[in-house]
Coordinates of C-alpha atoms and ligand atoms in Angstrom, one line a residue:
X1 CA 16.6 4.5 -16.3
X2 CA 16.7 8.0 -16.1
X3 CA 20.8 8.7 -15.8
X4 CA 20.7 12.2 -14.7
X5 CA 19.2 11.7 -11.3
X6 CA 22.0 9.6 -10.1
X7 CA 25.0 12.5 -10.4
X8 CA 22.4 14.6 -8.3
X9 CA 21.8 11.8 -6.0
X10 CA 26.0 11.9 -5.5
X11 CA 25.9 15.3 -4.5
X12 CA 22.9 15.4 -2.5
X13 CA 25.0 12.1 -0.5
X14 CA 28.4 14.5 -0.7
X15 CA 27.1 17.5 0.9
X16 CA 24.6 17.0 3.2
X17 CA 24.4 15.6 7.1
X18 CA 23.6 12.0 7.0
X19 CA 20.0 12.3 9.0
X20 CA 19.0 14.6 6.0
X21 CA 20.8 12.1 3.2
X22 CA 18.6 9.4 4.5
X23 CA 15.2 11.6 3.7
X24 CA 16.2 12.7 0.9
X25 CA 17.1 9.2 -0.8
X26 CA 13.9 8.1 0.1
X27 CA 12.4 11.2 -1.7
X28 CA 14.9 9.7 -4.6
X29 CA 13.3 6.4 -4.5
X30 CA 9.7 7.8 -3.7
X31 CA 9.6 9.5 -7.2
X32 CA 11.7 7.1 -9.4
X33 CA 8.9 5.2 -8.5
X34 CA 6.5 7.5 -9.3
X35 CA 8.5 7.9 -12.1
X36 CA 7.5 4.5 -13.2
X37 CA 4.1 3.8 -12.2
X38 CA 3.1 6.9 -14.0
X39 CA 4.7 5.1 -17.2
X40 CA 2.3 2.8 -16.5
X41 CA -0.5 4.7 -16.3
X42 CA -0.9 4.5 -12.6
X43 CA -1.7 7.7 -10.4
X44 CA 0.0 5.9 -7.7
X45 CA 0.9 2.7 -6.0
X46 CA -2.3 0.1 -6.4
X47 CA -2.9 -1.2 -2.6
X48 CA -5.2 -4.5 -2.0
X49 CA -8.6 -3.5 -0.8
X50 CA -8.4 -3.9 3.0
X51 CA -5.8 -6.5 2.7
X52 CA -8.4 -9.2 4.0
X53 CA -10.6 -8.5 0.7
X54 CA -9.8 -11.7 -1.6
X55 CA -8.3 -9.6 -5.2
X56 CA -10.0 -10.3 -7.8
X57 CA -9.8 -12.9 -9.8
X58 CA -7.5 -13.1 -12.9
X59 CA -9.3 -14.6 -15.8
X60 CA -8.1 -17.4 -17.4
X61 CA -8.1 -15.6 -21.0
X62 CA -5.7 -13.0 -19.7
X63 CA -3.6 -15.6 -18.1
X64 CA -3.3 -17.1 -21.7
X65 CA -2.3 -14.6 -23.0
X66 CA 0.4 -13.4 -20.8
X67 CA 2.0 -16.8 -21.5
X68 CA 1.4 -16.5 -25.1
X69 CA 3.7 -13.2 -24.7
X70 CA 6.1 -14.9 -23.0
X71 CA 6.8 -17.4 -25.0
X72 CA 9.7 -16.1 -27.1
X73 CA 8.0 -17.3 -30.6
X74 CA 5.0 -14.8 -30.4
X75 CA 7.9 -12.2 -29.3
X76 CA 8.7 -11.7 -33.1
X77 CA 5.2 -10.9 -33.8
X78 CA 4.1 -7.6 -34.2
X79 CA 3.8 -6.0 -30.5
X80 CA 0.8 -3.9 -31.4
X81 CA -2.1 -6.5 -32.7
X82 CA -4.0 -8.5 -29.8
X83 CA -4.8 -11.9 -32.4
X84 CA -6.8 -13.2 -29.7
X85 CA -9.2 -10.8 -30.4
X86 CA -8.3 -9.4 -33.7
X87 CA -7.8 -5.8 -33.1
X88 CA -4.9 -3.0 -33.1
X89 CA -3.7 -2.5 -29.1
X90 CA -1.2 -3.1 -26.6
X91 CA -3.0 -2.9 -23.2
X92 CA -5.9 -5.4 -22.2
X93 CA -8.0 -4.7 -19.3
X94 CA -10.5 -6.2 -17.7
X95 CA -12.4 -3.5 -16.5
X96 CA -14.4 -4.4 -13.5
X97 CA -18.2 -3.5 -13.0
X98 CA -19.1 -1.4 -9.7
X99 CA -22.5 -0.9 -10.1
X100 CA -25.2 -2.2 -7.9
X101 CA -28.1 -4.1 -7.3
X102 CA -30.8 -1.5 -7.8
X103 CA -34.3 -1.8 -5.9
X104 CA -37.1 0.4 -4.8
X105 CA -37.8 2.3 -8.1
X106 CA -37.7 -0.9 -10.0
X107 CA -40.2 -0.5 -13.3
X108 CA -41.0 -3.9 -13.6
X109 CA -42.5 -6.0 -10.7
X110 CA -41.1 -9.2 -10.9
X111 CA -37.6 -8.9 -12.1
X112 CA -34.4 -7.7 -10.7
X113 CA -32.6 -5.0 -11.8
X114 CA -28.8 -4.5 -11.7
X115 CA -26.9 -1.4 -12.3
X116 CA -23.4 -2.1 -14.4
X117 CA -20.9 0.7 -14.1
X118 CA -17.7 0.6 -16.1
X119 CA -15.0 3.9 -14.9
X120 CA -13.4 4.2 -18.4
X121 CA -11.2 7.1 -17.0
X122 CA -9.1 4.4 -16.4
X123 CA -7.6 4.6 -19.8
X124 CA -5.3 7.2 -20.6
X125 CA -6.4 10.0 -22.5
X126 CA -3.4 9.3 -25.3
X127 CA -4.9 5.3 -25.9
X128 CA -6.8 4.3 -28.6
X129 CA -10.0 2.2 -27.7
X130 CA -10.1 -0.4 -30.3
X131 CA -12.2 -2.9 -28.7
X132 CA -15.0 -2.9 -25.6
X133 CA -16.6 -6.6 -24.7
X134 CA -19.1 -6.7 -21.7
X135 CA -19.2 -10.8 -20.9
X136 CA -21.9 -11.2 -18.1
X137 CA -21.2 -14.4 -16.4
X138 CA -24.4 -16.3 -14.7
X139 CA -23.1 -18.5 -11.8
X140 CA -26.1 -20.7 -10.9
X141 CA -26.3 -23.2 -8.3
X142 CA -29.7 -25.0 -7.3
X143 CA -30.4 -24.5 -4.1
X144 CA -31.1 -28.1 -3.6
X145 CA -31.4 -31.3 -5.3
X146 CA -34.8 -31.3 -6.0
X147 CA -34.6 -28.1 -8.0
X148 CA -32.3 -29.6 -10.2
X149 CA -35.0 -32.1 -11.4
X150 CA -37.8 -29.8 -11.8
X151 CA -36.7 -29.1 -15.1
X152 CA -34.5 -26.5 -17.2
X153 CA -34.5 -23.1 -15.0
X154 CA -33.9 -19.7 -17.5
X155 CA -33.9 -15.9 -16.9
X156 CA -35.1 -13.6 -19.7
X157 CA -32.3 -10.9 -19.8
X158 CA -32.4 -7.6 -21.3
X159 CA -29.9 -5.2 -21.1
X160 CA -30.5 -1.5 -21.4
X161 CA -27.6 1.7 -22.1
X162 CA -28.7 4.4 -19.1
X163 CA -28.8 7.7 -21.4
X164 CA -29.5 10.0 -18.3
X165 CA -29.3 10.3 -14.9
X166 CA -33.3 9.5 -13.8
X167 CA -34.9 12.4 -11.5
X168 CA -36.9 11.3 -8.5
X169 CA -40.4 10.6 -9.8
X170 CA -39.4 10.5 -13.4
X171 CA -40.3 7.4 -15.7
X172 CA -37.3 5.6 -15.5
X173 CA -37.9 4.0 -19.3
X174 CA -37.8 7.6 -20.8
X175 CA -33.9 7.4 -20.0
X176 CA -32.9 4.2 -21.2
X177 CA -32.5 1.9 -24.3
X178 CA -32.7 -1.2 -24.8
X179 CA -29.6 -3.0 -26.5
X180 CA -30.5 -6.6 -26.2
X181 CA -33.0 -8.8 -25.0
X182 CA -32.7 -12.8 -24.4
X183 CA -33.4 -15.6 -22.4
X184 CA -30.0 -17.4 -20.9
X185 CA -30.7 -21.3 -19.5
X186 CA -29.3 -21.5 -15.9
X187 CA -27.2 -24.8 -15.8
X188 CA -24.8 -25.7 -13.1
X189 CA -21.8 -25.0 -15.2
X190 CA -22.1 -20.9 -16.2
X191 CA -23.8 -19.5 -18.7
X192 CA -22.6 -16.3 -20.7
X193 CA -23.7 -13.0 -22.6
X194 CA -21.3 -10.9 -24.4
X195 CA -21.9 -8.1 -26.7
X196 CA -19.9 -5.6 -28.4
X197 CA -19.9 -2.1 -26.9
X198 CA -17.0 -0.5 -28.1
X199 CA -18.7 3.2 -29.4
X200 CA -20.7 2.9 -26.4
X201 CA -17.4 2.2 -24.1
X202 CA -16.2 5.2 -25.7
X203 CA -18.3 7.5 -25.5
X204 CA -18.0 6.9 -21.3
X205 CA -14.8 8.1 -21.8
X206 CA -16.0 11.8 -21.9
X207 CA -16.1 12.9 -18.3
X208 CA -19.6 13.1 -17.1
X209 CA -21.1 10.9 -19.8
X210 CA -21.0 7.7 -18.1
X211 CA -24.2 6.6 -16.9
X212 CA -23.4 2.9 -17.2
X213 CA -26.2 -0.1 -18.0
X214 CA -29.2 -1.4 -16.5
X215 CA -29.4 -5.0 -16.7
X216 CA -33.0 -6.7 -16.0
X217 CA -33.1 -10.0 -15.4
X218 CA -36.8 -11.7 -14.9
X219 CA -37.2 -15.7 -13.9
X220 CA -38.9 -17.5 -16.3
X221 CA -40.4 -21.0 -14.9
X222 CA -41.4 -24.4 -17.0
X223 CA -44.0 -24.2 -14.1
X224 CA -46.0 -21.0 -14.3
X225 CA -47.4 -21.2 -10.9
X226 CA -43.5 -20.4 -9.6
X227 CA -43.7 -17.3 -10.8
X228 CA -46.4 -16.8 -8.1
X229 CA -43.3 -16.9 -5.0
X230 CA -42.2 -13.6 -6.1
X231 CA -44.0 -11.0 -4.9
X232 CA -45.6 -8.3 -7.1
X233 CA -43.8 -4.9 -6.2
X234 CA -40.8 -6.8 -4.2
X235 CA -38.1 -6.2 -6.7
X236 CA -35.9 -8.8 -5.0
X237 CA -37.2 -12.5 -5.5
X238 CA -34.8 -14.2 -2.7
X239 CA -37.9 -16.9 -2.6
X240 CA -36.6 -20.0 -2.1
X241 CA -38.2 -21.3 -4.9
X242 CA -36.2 -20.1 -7.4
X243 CA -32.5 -19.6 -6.5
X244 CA -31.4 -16.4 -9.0
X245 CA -27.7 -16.7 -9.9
X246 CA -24.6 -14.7 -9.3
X247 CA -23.7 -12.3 -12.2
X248 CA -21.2 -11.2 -12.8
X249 CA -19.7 -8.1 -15.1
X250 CA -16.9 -7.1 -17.3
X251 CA -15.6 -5.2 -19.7
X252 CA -12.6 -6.5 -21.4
X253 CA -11.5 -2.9 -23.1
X254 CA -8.3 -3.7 -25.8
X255 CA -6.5 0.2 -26.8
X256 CA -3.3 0.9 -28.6
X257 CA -1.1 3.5 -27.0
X258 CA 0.8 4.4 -30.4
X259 CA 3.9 5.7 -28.8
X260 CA 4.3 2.0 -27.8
X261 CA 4.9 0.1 -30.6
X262 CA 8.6 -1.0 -31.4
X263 CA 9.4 -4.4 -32.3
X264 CA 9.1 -6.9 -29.7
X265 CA 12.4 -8.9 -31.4
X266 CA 15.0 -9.7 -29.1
X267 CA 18.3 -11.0 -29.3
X268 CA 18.5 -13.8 -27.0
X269 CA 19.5 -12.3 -23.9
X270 CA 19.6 -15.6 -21.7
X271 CA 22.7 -16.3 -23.6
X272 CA 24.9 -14.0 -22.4
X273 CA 28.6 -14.6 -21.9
X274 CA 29.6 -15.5 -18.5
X275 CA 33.4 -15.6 -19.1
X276 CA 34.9 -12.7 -16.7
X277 CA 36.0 -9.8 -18.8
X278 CA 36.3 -5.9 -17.5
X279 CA 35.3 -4.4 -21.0
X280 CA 32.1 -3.1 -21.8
X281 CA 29.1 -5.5 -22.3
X282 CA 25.4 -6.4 -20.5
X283 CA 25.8 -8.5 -17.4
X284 CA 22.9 -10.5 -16.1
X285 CA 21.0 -9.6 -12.9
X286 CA 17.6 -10.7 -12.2
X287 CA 15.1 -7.9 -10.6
X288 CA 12.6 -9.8 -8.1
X289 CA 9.6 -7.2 -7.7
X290 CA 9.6 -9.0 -4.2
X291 CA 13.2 -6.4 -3.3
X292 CA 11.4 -3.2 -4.4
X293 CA 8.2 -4.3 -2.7
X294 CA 5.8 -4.9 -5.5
X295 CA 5.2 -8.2 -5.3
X296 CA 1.2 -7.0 -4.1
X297 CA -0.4 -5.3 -7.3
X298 CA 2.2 -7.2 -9.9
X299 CA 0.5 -10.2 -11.0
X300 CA 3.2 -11.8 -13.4
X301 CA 6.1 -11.9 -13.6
X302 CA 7.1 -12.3 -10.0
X303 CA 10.4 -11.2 -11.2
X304 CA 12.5 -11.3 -14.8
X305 CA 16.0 -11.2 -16.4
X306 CA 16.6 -7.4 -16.7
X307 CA 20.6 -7.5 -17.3
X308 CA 22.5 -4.0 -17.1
X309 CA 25.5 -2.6 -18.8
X310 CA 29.1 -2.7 -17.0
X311 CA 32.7 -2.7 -18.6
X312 CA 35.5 -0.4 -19.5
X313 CA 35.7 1.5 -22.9
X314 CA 39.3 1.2 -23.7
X315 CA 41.4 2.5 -26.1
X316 CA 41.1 1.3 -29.2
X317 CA 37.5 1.1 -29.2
X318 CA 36.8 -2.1 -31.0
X319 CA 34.4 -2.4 -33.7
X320 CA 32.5 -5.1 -31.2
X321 CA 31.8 -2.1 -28.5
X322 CA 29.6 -0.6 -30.5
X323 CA 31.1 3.0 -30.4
X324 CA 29.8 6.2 -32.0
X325 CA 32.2 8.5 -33.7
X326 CA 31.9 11.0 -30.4
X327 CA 32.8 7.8 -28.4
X328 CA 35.9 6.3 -30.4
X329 CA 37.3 10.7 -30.6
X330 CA 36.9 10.3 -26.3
X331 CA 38.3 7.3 -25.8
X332 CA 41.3 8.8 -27.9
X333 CA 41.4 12.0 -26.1
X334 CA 41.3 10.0 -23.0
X335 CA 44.2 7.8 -24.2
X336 CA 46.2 10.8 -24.4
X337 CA 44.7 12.6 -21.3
X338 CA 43.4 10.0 -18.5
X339 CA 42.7 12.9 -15.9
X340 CA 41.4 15.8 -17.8
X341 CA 39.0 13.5 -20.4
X342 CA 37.2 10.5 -18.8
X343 CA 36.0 6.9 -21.1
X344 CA 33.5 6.9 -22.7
X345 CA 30.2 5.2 -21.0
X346 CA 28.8 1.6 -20.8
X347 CA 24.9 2.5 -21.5
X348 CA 22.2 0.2 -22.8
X349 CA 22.0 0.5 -26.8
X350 CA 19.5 -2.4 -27.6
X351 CA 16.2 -2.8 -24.5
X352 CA 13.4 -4.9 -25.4
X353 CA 9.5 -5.1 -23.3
X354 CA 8.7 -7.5 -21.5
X355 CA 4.4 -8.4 -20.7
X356 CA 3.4 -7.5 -17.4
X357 CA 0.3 -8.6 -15.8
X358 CA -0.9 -6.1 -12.7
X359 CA -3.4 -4.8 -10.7
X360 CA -4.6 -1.0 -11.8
X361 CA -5.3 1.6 -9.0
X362 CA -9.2 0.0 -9.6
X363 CA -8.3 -3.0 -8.8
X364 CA -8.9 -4.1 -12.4
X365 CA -6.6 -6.5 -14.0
X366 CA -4.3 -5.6 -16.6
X367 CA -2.1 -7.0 -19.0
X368 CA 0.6 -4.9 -21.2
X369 CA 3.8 -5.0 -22.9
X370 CA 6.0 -2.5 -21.0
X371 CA 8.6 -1.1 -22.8
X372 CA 12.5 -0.9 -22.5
X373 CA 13.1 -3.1 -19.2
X374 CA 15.8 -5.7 -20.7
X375 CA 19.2 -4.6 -21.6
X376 CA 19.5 -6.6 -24.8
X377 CA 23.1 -4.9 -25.6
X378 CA 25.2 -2.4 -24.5
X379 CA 27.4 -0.1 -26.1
X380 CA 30.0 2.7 -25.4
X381 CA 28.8 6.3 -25.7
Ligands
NAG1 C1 -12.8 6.4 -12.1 O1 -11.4 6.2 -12.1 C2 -10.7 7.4 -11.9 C3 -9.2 7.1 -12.1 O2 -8.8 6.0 -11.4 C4 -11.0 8.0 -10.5 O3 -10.3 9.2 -10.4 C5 -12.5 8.3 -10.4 O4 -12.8 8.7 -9.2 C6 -13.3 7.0 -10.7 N1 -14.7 7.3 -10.8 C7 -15.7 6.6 -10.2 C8 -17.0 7.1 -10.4 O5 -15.4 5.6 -9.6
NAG2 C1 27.0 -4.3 -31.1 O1 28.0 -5.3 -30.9 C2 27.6 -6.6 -31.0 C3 28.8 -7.5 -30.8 O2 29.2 -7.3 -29.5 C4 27.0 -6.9 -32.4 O3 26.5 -8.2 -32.5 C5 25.9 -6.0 -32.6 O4 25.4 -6.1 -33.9 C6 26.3 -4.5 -32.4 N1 25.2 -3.7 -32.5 C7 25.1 -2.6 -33.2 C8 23.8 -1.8 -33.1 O5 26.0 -2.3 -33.9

């Protein structure tokens, strides 16, 4: 990928004792890296939580999608429009909430209150933001059979953008507006909210202007003697009576990095020629993120057809080599002078992206179309 390291890398293994050569590849390999997770928009390798923390979860939508891009079809389609939702972009995320349960200084008596916290510094600052969903997911399981039968169980929901931090003693309600207010049934499959908040999304993008969302979610009972379990001033109804569900956050944030956008089109490269030949042309090789050690924050592909470029550049340069002027003047030079001129090079003329799905250093997920990682042709130069 980035040619002019490797001559550098020749002399550094030329001149130097072999204890030191051995540091200072792994300085070579430590920043290639670098190199490309900072392509990706990484700060530096994503590590599982603990390593006995479960990873989250990949949702099935991204999942679809991913094989959507893969499927060779939706590879001549434009590279830079998400059709699932609609919208210009070439990243998805599924930004994942980190607030908390809030208690304590809870304005109303009998509901709970959640904090939702999206870090939007997660996007770079070069991407376009064209689309912020928050989906809250209610998972809701009676606690026991009997529940079940005492008839439909619902929360009233509203949801409320945090405009500034709250000071100690301070009405909490001054800082905060409401953005939507409903009632959500609790079934045992999940229920779900989801609301656009894509001027809101970016407007956390400014450092210091994230306060995130206060989400208030208060039983309601067919029964209304039920209501009488929870406490007044105990913000946390765990009463047996009414089991409150599992929510669950997130922010599925779509932006467009426009420096990204060439054609996805590809010339078939699973058809290449396997007939032995020395002269110029892409050669398959399959790259298994399992040999560099990345088989931990990339989701999918485990591994992919990446090809590279290998061949001679004789003279005459046939049309078929794909030769610039410079190249075809070389190879006659070289014709004429073997030691004092060498060929011309083998180099990648045609890449194409492929779609990776990975963890972020947030542990969100992610799903993008990363640039120039098949050879599609090769050419002499
Ligand atoms: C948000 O994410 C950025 C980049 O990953 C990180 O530097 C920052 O500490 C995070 N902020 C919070 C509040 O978690
Ligand atoms: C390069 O050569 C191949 C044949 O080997 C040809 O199909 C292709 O069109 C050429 N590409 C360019 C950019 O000229």
């Amino acid at each position: 990928m980035r040619p002019s390291l490797a001559p550098l890398l020749l002399l550094l293994l030329a001149v130097c004792f072999p204890a030191v050569c051995a540091l200072s590849h792994v300085e070579e390999l430590k920043s290639q890296e670098r190199l490309f997770l900072s392509s990706l928009g990484l700060s530096g390798r994503p590590r599982p939580a603990g390593g006995l923390q479960p990873r989250r979860h990949v949702p099935s939508a991204l999942w679809k999608m991913f094989r959507r891009s893969e499927n060779t079809q939706a590879q001549e389609s434009d590279p830079c429009t998400v059709s699932e939702y609609g919208v210009r972009g070439n990243i998805i995320r599924y930004v994942q909430d980190q607030g908390r349960l809030v208690s304590g200084w809870s304005s109303c008596q009998l509901c709970v209150e959640k904090q939702l916290f999206f870090n939007m510094s997660v996007l770079q600052p070069v991407e376009l933001l064209s689309l912020a969903q928050l989906e809250i997911k209610f998972h809701w399981k009676a606690f026991s059979p009997a529940e079940l039968l005492q008839g439909p169980r619902a929360l009233s929901v509203s949801l409320y953008k945090v405009i500034r931090a709250t000071l100690r003693g301070a009405n909490p309600q001054a800082n905060r507006r409401l953005l939507l207010s409903q009632s959500v049934q609790l079934q045992p499959h999940p229920a779900s909210i989801t609301l656009d908040l894509t001027p809101l999304a970016e407007s956390w993008r400014k450092a210091g202007r994230n306060y995130g969302l206060l989400l208030e979610l208060l039983p309601l009972s067919a029964h209304p003697d039920q209501l009488l379990s929870f406490h007044p001033g105990n913000s946390l109804p765990l009463d047996a009576a009414f089991n409150l569900p599992l929510v669950q956050a997130s922010l599925v944030a779509v932006s467009l990095n426009p420096h990204q956008c060439r054609s996805r089109q590809r010339r078939s490269a699973v058809h290449l020629p396997v007939t032995p030949s020395n002269v110029c042309k892409a050669r398959r090789l399959f790259i298994d993120f399992k040999d560099v050690g990345w088989q931990d924050w990339i989701i999918a592909p485990q591994g992919y057809m990446a090809n590279y470029c290998n061949g001679e550049c004789p003279f005459p340069l046939s049309e078929s080599l794909n030769g610039t002027n410079h190249a075809i003047l070389q190879t006659l030079v070289h014709s004429l002078d073997p030691h004092g001129t060498p060929q011309p090079c083998c180099v990648p003329i045609r890449l194409s992206p492929i779609s990776m799905l990975y963890y972020d250093n947030n542990d969100n997920v992610v799903l993008r179309h990363y640039q120039d990682m098949v050879v599609d042709e090769c050419g002499c130069r």
